[in-house]
Amino acid sequence: MTLTVGGEDKELSARLDKELTAFNRAATGASDEAELSVRATDDAGGITGGLTGWTWGGLAGVSMVWVRDDRRGTGLGTELMRAAEEEARRRGCDHMIVSSFSFQAPAFYRRLGYVETGRSEGIPGGNVDVHFYKPLGGGPAPAFQLAVLLDYPADAVEEATAYEERALALLPRHGGRLERRLRTADGLSEVHLVRFPTEDAYRAYLADPERTPDGRITARVLEVTEVYA
């Protein structure tokens, strides 16, 4: 066997795309993947902005969004996203995802109703890649959102965090999702931003028989509401 490391390899890219597409179709039963694009042009035919993405099995994804300098601040970006969402709905999609570097437009996507679902560290310049999700069904985004402030015992941090990992693993069972998880440098405190579809779902999570509270952890729970400038 020989390993060859290099730059662009069109033949390899085509083969990987073919093989992984076949694997994904077999695993999911969805075979309707398609490219998605929205192009904006001026009277002279020049491109003033655009969007590229994809749809597949009820999910739509945005890959790139760009607006020309002289058209920024005019609402064109919003028009591009709305057009993409409408086309995604027409294709039968009921949810959409997009990512944005922290120096790009996270606030823009939040204003459009996208909810942050995670972050990837390590982007050059000390930045992060922010991941967003939005339901396209026309209903409101999940509305019951909580901030959980946790203090761990100094003599049992490892055991307490292990318990919390097990508790967080139960969230999907009740429709919950961990939006953000922040930990202090000393490891003694954490803040969790958690979202549930309803308050009843949250109550069901609390009553889950596999979730036995650890008395060593001090927790304060606050219901929170998103506020954007």
PDB file of C-alpha atoms in Angstrom:
ATOM      1  CA  MET A   1       0.000   0.000   0.000  1.00  0.00           C
ATOM      2  CA  THR A   2       1.237   3.488  -0.882  1.00  0.00           C
ATOM      3  CA  LEU A   3       0.119   6.775   0.699  1.00  0.00           C
ATOM      4  CA  THR A   4       0.490   9.915  -1.410  1.00  0.00           C
ATOM      5  CA  VAL A   5       0.059  13.285   0.236  1.00  0.00           C
ATOM      6  CA  GLY A   6      -0.495  16.357  -1.933  1.00  0.00           C
ATOM      7  CA  GLY A   7      -2.798  19.199  -2.852  1.00  0.00           C
ATOM      8  CA  GLU A   8      -5.911  19.137  -5.020  1.00  0.00           C
ATOM      9  CA  ASP A   9      -6.746  15.677  -6.390  1.00  0.00           C
ATOM     10  CA  LYS A  10      -9.826  15.838  -8.619  1.00  0.00           C
ATOM     11  CA  GLU A  11      -9.864  12.109  -9.308  1.00  0.00           C
ATOM     12  CA  LEU A  12      -9.713  11.293  -5.607  1.00  0.00           C
ATOM     13  CA  SER A  13     -12.382  13.880  -4.772  1.00  0.00           C
ATOM     14  CA  ALA A  14     -14.725  12.439  -7.401  1.00  0.00           C
ATOM     15  CA  ARG A  15     -14.211   8.896  -6.128  1.00  0.00           C
ATOM     16  CA  LEU A  16     -14.761   9.872  -2.496  1.00  0.00           C
ATOM     17  CA  ASP A  17     -17.910  11.781  -3.408  1.00  0.00           C
ATOM     18  CA  LYS A  18     -19.257   8.775  -5.309  1.00  0.00           C
ATOM     19  CA  GLU A  19     -18.463   6.259  -2.578  1.00  0.00           C
ATOM     20  CA  LEU A  20     -19.672   8.363   0.351  1.00  0.00           C
ATOM     21  CA  THR A  21     -22.864   9.347  -1.474  1.00  0.00           C
ATOM     22  CA  ALA A  22     -23.649   5.660  -1.991  1.00  0.00           C
ATOM     23  CA  PHE A  23     -22.880   4.888   1.654  1.00  0.00           C
ATOM     24  CA  ASN A  24     -25.002   7.793   2.922  1.00  0.00           C
ATOM     25  CA  ARG A  25     -27.938   6.815   0.732  1.00  0.00           C
ATOM     26  CA  ALA A  26     -27.821   3.247   1.997  1.00  0.00           C
ATOM     27  CA  ALA A  27     -27.589   4.388   5.618  1.00  0.00           C
ATOM     28  CA  THR A  28     -30.377   6.983   5.505  1.00  0.00           C
ATOM     29  CA  GLY A  29     -32.648   5.937   2.654  1.00  0.00           C
ATOM     30  CA  ALA A  30     -32.479   9.512   1.328  1.00  0.00           C
ATOM     31  CA  SER A  31     -31.296   9.870  -2.269  1.00  0.00           C
ATOM     32  CA  ASP A  32     -32.578  13.333  -3.209  1.00  0.00           C
ATOM     33  CA  GLU A  33     -29.393  15.336  -2.612  1.00  0.00           C
ATOM     34  CA  ALA A  34     -29.239  18.442  -4.802  1.00  0.00           C
ATOM     35  CA  GLU A  35     -27.247  21.649  -5.077  1.00  0.00           C
ATOM     36  CA  LEU A  36     -28.886  24.936  -4.078  1.00  0.00           C
ATOM     37  CA  SER A  37     -27.940  28.426  -5.223  1.00  0.00           C
ATOM     38  CA  VAL A  38     -29.297  31.968  -5.200  1.00  0.00           C
ATOM     39  CA  ARG A  39     -27.697  34.589  -7.474  1.00  0.00           C
ATOM     40  CA  ALA A  40     -28.227  38.365  -7.273  1.00  0.00           C
ATOM     41  CA  THR A  41     -27.225  40.573 -10.207  1.00  0.00           C
ATOM     42  CA  ASP A  42     -27.329  44.288 -11.007  1.00  0.00           C
ATOM     43  CA  ASP A  43     -28.717  45.911 -14.151  1.00  0.00           C
ATOM     44  CA  ALA A  44     -25.413  45.345 -15.937  1.00  0.00           C
ATOM     45  CA  GLY A  45     -25.461  41.650 -15.146  1.00  0.00           C
ATOM     46  CA  GLY A  46     -22.730  41.840 -12.530  1.00  0.00           C
ATOM     47  CA  ILE A  47     -22.983  39.587  -9.487  1.00  0.00           C
ATOM     48  CA  THR A  48     -23.895  41.610  -6.389  1.00  0.00           C
ATOM     49  CA  GLY A  49     -24.278  38.671  -4.054  1.00  0.00           C
ATOM     50  CA  GLY A  50     -25.018  34.996  -3.865  1.00  0.00           C
ATOM     51  CA  LEU A  51     -25.596  31.890  -1.832  1.00  0.00           C
ATOM     52  CA  THR A  52     -24.648  28.266  -2.382  1.00  0.00           C
ATOM     53  CA  GLY A  53     -25.775  25.233  -0.462  1.00  0.00           C
ATOM     54  CA  TRP A  54     -27.563  21.917  -0.735  1.00  0.00           C
ATOM     55  CA  THR A  55     -30.690  19.979   0.210  1.00  0.00           C
ATOM     56  CA  TRP A  56     -30.947  16.334   1.216  1.00  0.00           C
ATOM     57  CA  GLY A  57     -33.621  14.262   2.893  1.00  0.00           C
ATOM     58  CA  GLY A  58     -35.510  17.169   4.437  1.00  0.00           C
ATOM     59  CA  LEU A  59     -32.384  19.029   5.516  1.00  0.00           C
ATOM     60  CA  ALA A  60     -31.014  22.168   3.839  1.00  0.00           C
ATOM     61  CA  GLY A  61     -27.515  23.476   4.356  1.00  0.00           C
ATOM     62  CA  VAL A  62     -25.903  26.798   3.457  1.00  0.00           C
ATOM     63  CA  SER A  63     -22.283  26.537   2.336  1.00  0.00           C
ATOM     64  CA  MET A  64     -21.400  30.113   1.376  1.00  0.00           C
ATOM     65  CA  VAL A  65     -23.067  33.543   1.441  1.00  0.00           C
ATOM     66  CA  TRP A  66     -21.453  36.657  -0.011  1.00  0.00           C
ATOM     67  CA  VAL A  67     -22.613  40.233  -0.677  1.00  0.00           C
ATOM     68  CA  ARG A  68     -20.604  42.781  -2.697  1.00  0.00           C
ATOM     69  CA  ASP A  69     -19.187  45.656  -0.649  1.00  0.00           C
ATOM     70  CA  ASP A  70     -21.446  48.308  -2.182  1.00  0.00           C
ATOM     71  CA  ARG A  71     -24.585  46.266  -1.426  1.00  0.00           C
ATOM     72  CA  ARG A  72     -23.837  45.420   2.184  1.00  0.00           C
ATOM     73  CA  GLY A  73     -26.291  46.904   4.655  1.00  0.00           C
ATOM     74  CA  THR A  74     -29.076  47.026   2.038  1.00  0.00           C
ATOM     75  CA  GLY A  75     -30.865  43.872   3.142  1.00  0.00           C
ATOM     76  CA  LEU A  76     -29.562  41.790   0.238  1.00  0.00           C
ATOM     77  CA  GLY A  77     -28.122  39.161   2.566  1.00  0.00           C
ATOM     78  CA  THR A  78     -31.526  38.684   4.153  1.00  0.00           C
ATOM     79  CA  GLU A  79     -33.133  38.398   0.711  1.00  0.00           C
ATOM     80  CA  LEU A  80     -30.643  35.702  -0.269  1.00  0.00           C
ATOM     81  CA  MET A  81     -31.350  33.693   2.873  1.00  0.00           C
ATOM     82  CA  ARG A  82     -35.129  34.074   2.577  1.00  0.00           C
ATOM     83  CA  ALA A  83     -35.012  32.922  -1.040  1.00  0.00           C
ATOM     84  CA  ALA A  84     -32.911  29.902  -0.066  1.00  0.00           C
ATOM     85  CA  GLU A  85     -35.267  29.017   2.781  1.00  0.00           C
ATOM     86  CA  GLU A  86     -38.288  29.276   0.497  1.00  0.00           C
ATOM     87  CA  GLU A  87     -36.683  27.013  -2.101  1.00  0.00           C
ATOM     88  CA  ALA A  88     -35.703  24.559   0.637  1.00  0.00           C
ATOM     89  CA  ARG A  89     -39.326  24.434   1.803  1.00  0.00           C
ATOM     90  CA  ARG A  90     -40.465  23.895  -1.780  1.00  0.00           C
ATOM     91  CA  ARG A  91     -38.137  20.895  -1.919  1.00  0.00           C
ATOM     92  CA  GLY A  92     -39.703  19.489   1.251  1.00  0.00           C
ATOM     93  CA  CYS A  93     -37.070  20.557   3.782  1.00  0.00           C
ATOM     94  CA  ASP A  94     -38.194  21.363   7.308  1.00  0.00           C
ATOM     95  CA  HIS A  95     -34.883  22.436   8.835  1.00  0.00           C
ATOM     96  CA  MET A  96     -31.757  24.295   7.779  1.00  0.00           C
ATOM     97  CA  ILE A  97     -28.170  24.579   9.025  1.00  0.00           C
ATOM     98  CA  VAL A  98     -25.355  27.069   8.453  1.00  0.00           C
ATOM     99  CA  SER A  99     -21.968  27.892   9.992  1.00  0.00           C
ATOM    100  CA  SER A 100     -20.225  31.250  10.251  1.00  0.00           C
ATOM    101  CA  PHE A 101     -16.803  32.261  11.500  1.00  0.00           C
ATOM    102  CA  SER A 102     -16.985  34.609  14.479  1.00  0.00           C
ATOM    103  CA  PHE A 103     -15.495  37.442  12.380  1.00  0.00           C
ATOM    104  CA  GLN A 104     -18.159  36.974   9.699  1.00  0.00           C
ATOM    105  CA  ALA A 105     -21.882  37.149  10.484  1.00  0.00           C
ATOM    106  CA  PRO A 106     -23.106  35.164  13.533  1.00  0.00           C
ATOM    107  CA  ALA A 107     -25.345  38.067  14.610  1.00  0.00           C
ATOM    108  CA  PHE A 108     -26.892  38.146  11.129  1.00  0.00           C
ATOM    109  CA  TYR A 109     -28.038  34.525  11.378  1.00  0.00           C
ATOM    110  CA  ARG A 110     -29.360  35.030  14.901  1.00  0.00           C
ATOM    111  CA  ARG A 111     -31.520  37.913  13.653  1.00  0.00           C
ATOM    112  CA  LEU A 112     -32.963  35.553  11.044  1.00  0.00           C
ATOM    113  CA  GLY A 113     -34.051  33.108  13.737  1.00  0.00           C
ATOM    114  CA  TYR A 114     -31.137  30.688  13.673  1.00  0.00           C
ATOM    115  CA  VAL A 115     -30.141  29.125  16.984  1.00  0.00           C
ATOM    116  CA  GLU A 116     -26.525  28.428  17.884  1.00  0.00           C
ATOM    117  CA  THR A 117     -25.924  24.699  18.346  1.00  0.00           C
ATOM    118  CA  GLY A 118     -22.161  24.574  18.870  1.00  0.00           C
ATOM    119  CA  ARG A 119     -18.727  26.022  18.196  1.00  0.00           C
ATOM    120  CA  SER A 120     -15.487  24.697  16.717  1.00  0.00           C
ATOM    121  CA  GLU A 121     -12.329  26.219  18.139  1.00  0.00           C
ATOM    122  CA  GLY A 122      -9.022  26.767  16.372  1.00  0.00           C
ATOM    123  CA  ILE A 123      -9.946  29.174  13.571  1.00  0.00           C
ATOM    124  CA  PRO A 124      -6.962  31.432  12.711  1.00  0.00           C
ATOM    125  CA  GLY A 125      -6.699  34.660  14.671  1.00  0.00           C
ATOM    126  CA  GLY A 126      -8.240  33.168  17.808  1.00  0.00           C
ATOM    127  CA  ASN A 127     -11.671  32.891  16.168  1.00  0.00           C
ATOM    128  CA  VAL A 128     -14.284  30.124  16.216  1.00  0.00           C
ATOM    129  CA  ASP A 129     -16.687  28.548  13.737  1.00  0.00           C
ATOM    130  CA  VAL A 130     -20.257  29.044  15.007  1.00  0.00           C
ATOM    131  CA  HIS A 131     -22.886  26.467  13.973  1.00  0.00           C
ATOM    132  CA  PHE A 132     -26.577  27.357  13.607  1.00  0.00           C
ATOM    133  CA  TYR A 133     -29.899  25.567  13.149  1.00  0.00           C
ATOM    134  CA  LYS A 134     -33.369  26.756  12.178  1.00  0.00           C
ATOM    135  CA  PRO A 135     -36.674  24.879  11.758  1.00  0.00           C
ATOM    136  CA  LEU A 136     -38.415  25.761   8.491  1.00  0.00           C
ATOM    137  CA  GLY A 137     -41.857  24.465   9.334  1.00  0.00           C
ATOM    138  CA  GLY A 138     -43.237  27.908  10.086  1.00  0.00           C
ATOM    139  CA  GLY A 139     -43.631  27.286  13.805  1.00  0.00           C
ATOM    140  CA  PRO A 140     -41.595  28.992  16.502  1.00  0.00           C
ATOM    141  CA  ALA A 141     -38.139  27.777  17.438  1.00  0.00           C
ATOM    142  CA  PRO A 142     -37.962  25.706  20.628  1.00  0.00           C
ATOM    143  CA  ALA A 143     -38.964  28.173  23.291  1.00  0.00           C
ATOM    144  CA  PHE A 144     -37.990  26.794  26.698  1.00  0.00           C
ATOM    145  CA  GLN A 145     -34.383  27.757  27.267  1.00  0.00           C
ATOM    146  CA  LEU A 146     -32.440  27.400  30.494  1.00  0.00           C
ATOM    147  CA  ALA A 147     -29.153  28.540  31.951  1.00  0.00           C
ATOM    148  CA  VAL A 148     -27.844  26.064  34.515  1.00  0.00           C
ATOM    149  CA  LEU A 149     -25.110  27.289  36.872  1.00  0.00           C
ATOM    150  CA  LEU A 150     -23.201  24.395  38.445  1.00  0.00           C
ATOM    151  CA  ASP A 151     -20.649  24.395  41.268  1.00  0.00           C
ATOM    152  CA  TYR A 152     -18.632  21.207  41.785  1.00  0.00           C
ATOM    153  CA  PRO A 153     -17.036  20.081  45.078  1.00  0.00           C
ATOM    154  CA  ALA A 154     -13.290  20.711  45.068  1.00  0.00           C
ATOM    155  CA  ASP A 155     -12.582  17.223  46.442  1.00  0.00           C
ATOM    156  CA  ALA A 156     -14.725  15.360  43.876  1.00  0.00           C
ATOM    157  CA  VAL A 157     -14.591  17.311  40.605  1.00  0.00           C
ATOM    158  CA  GLU A 158     -13.914  14.252  38.454  1.00  0.00           C
ATOM    159  CA  GLU A 159     -16.842  12.282  39.891  1.00  0.00           C
ATOM    160  CA  ALA A 160     -19.182  15.280  39.654  1.00  0.00           C
ATOM    161  CA  THR A 161     -18.315  16.032  36.032  1.00  0.00           C
ATOM    162  CA  ALA A 162     -18.741  12.344  35.154  1.00  0.00           C
ATOM    163  CA  TYR A 163     -22.230  12.471  36.650  1.00  0.00           C
ATOM    164  CA  GLU A 164     -23.026  15.600  34.654  1.00  0.00           C
ATOM    165  CA  GLU A 165     -21.889  13.908  31.432  1.00  0.00           C
ATOM    166  CA  ARG A 166     -24.363  11.092  32.096  1.00  0.00           C
ATOM    167  CA  ALA A 167     -27.141  13.577  32.841  1.00  0.00           C
ATOM    168  CA  LEU A 168     -26.478  15.545  29.653  1.00  0.00           C
ATOM    169  CA  ALA A 169     -26.597  12.325  27.623  1.00  0.00           C
ATOM    170  CA  LEU A 170     -30.276  12.004  28.609  1.00  0.00           C
ATOM    171  CA  LEU A 171     -31.251  15.334  26.995  1.00  0.00           C
ATOM    172  CA  PRO A 172     -32.080  13.982  23.484  1.00  0.00           C
ATOM    173  CA  ARG A 173     -34.462  11.457  25.040  1.00  0.00           C
ATOM    174  CA  HIS A 174     -36.701  14.394  25.999  1.00  0.00           C
ATOM    175  CA  GLY A 175     -36.076  16.651  23.009  1.00  0.00           C
ATOM    176  CA  GLY A 176     -33.460  18.685  24.843  1.00  0.00           C
ATOM    177  CA  ARG A 177     -30.295  20.086  23.342  1.00  0.00           C
ATOM    178  CA  LEU A 178     -27.140  21.485  24.917  1.00  0.00           C
ATOM    179  CA  GLU A 179     -26.524  24.836  23.213  1.00  0.00           C
ATOM    180  CA  ARG A 180     -23.387  25.967  25.057  1.00  0.00           C
ATOM    181  CA  ARG A 181     -21.171  24.593  27.790  1.00  0.00           C
ATOM    182  CA  LEU A 182     -18.700  26.868  29.570  1.00  0.00           C
ATOM    183  CA  ARG A 183     -16.263  25.867  32.299  1.00  0.00           C
ATOM    184  CA  THR A 184     -14.171  28.032  34.613  1.00  0.00           C
ATOM    185  CA  ALA A 185     -10.397  27.684  34.450  1.00  0.00           C
ATOM    186  CA  ASP A 186     -10.246  25.943  37.833  1.00  0.00           C
ATOM    187  CA  GLY A 187     -12.832  23.368  36.727  1.00  0.00           C
ATOM    188  CA  LEU A 188     -15.027  23.997  39.758  1.00  0.00           C
ATOM    189  CA  SER A 189     -17.963  25.642  37.941  1.00  0.00           C
ATOM    190  CA  GLU A 190     -19.834  25.261  34.673  1.00  0.00           C
ATOM    191  CA  VAL A 191     -22.603  27.084  32.838  1.00  0.00           C
ATOM    192  CA  HIS A 192     -24.891  25.094  30.541  1.00  0.00           C
ATOM    193  CA  LEU A 193     -27.321  26.685  28.097  1.00  0.00           C
ATOM    194  CA  VAL A 194     -30.000  24.081  27.428  1.00  0.00           C
ATOM    195  CA  ARG A 195     -33.038  24.205  25.144  1.00  0.00           C
ATOM    196  CA  PHE A 196     -36.222  22.116  25.271  1.00  0.00           C
ATOM    197  CA  PRO A 197     -39.234  22.200  22.912  1.00  0.00           C
ATOM    198  CA  THR A 198     -41.604  22.779  25.846  1.00  0.00           C
ATOM    199  CA  GLU A 199     -41.563  23.177  29.603  1.00  0.00           C
ATOM    200  CA  ASP A 200     -43.251  19.774  29.863  1.00  0.00           C
ATOM    201  CA  ALA A 201     -40.277  18.221  28.063  1.00  0.00           C
ATOM    202  CA  TYR A 202     -37.978  19.820  30.614  1.00  0.00           C
ATOM    203  CA  ARG A 203     -40.081  18.477  33.491  1.00  0.00           C
ATOM    204  CA  ALA A 204     -39.950  14.999  31.931  1.00  0.00           C
ATOM    205  CA  TYR A 205     -36.174  15.271  31.796  1.00  0.00           C
ATOM    206  CA  LEU A 206     -36.040  16.164  35.486  1.00  0.00           C
ATOM    207  CA  ALA A 207     -38.249  13.156  36.289  1.00  0.00           C
ATOM    208  CA  ASP A 208     -36.230  10.696  34.193  1.00  0.00           C
ATOM    209  CA  PRO A 209     -35.535   7.681  36.461  1.00  0.00           C
ATOM    210  CA  GLU A 210     -31.969   7.472  35.146  1.00  0.00           C
ATOM    211  CA  ARG A 211     -31.303  11.027  36.288  1.00  0.00           C
ATOM    212  CA  THR A 212     -30.643  10.772  40.012  1.00  0.00           C
ATOM    213  CA  PRO A 213     -29.400  14.146  41.332  1.00  0.00           C
ATOM    214  CA  ASP A 214     -25.880  14.185  42.750  1.00  0.00           C
ATOM    215  CA  GLY A 215     -26.143  15.939  46.100  1.00  0.00           C
ATOM    216  CA  ARG A 216     -22.549  17.130  45.878  1.00  0.00           C
ATOM    217  CA  ILE A 217     -23.352  19.452  42.958  1.00  0.00           C
ATOM    218  CA  THR A 218     -24.871  22.861  43.698  1.00  0.00           C
ATOM    219  CA  ALA A 219     -27.095  23.922  40.782  1.00  0.00           C
ATOM    220  CA  ARG A 220     -29.021  27.086  40.041  1.00  0.00           C
ATOM    221  CA  VAL A 221     -31.469  27.005  37.126  1.00  0.00           C
ATOM    222  CA  LEU A 222     -32.736  30.114  35.330  1.00  0.00           C
ATOM    223  CA  GLU A 223     -35.191  30.328  32.453  1.00  0.00           C
ATOM    224  CA  VAL A 224     -33.666  32.683  29.886  1.00  0.00           C
ATOM    225  CA  THR A 225     -34.790  34.556  26.782  1.00  0.00           C
ATOM    226  CA  GLU A 226     -32.616  35.443  23.783  1.00  0.00           C
ATOM    227  CA  VAL A 227     -31.978  39.156  23.352  1.00  0.00           C
ATOM    228  CA  TYR A 228     -30.263  40.633  20.308  1.00  0.00           C
ATOM    229  CA  ALA A 229     -29.067  44.182  19.819  1.00  0.00           C
TER     230      ALA A 229
END
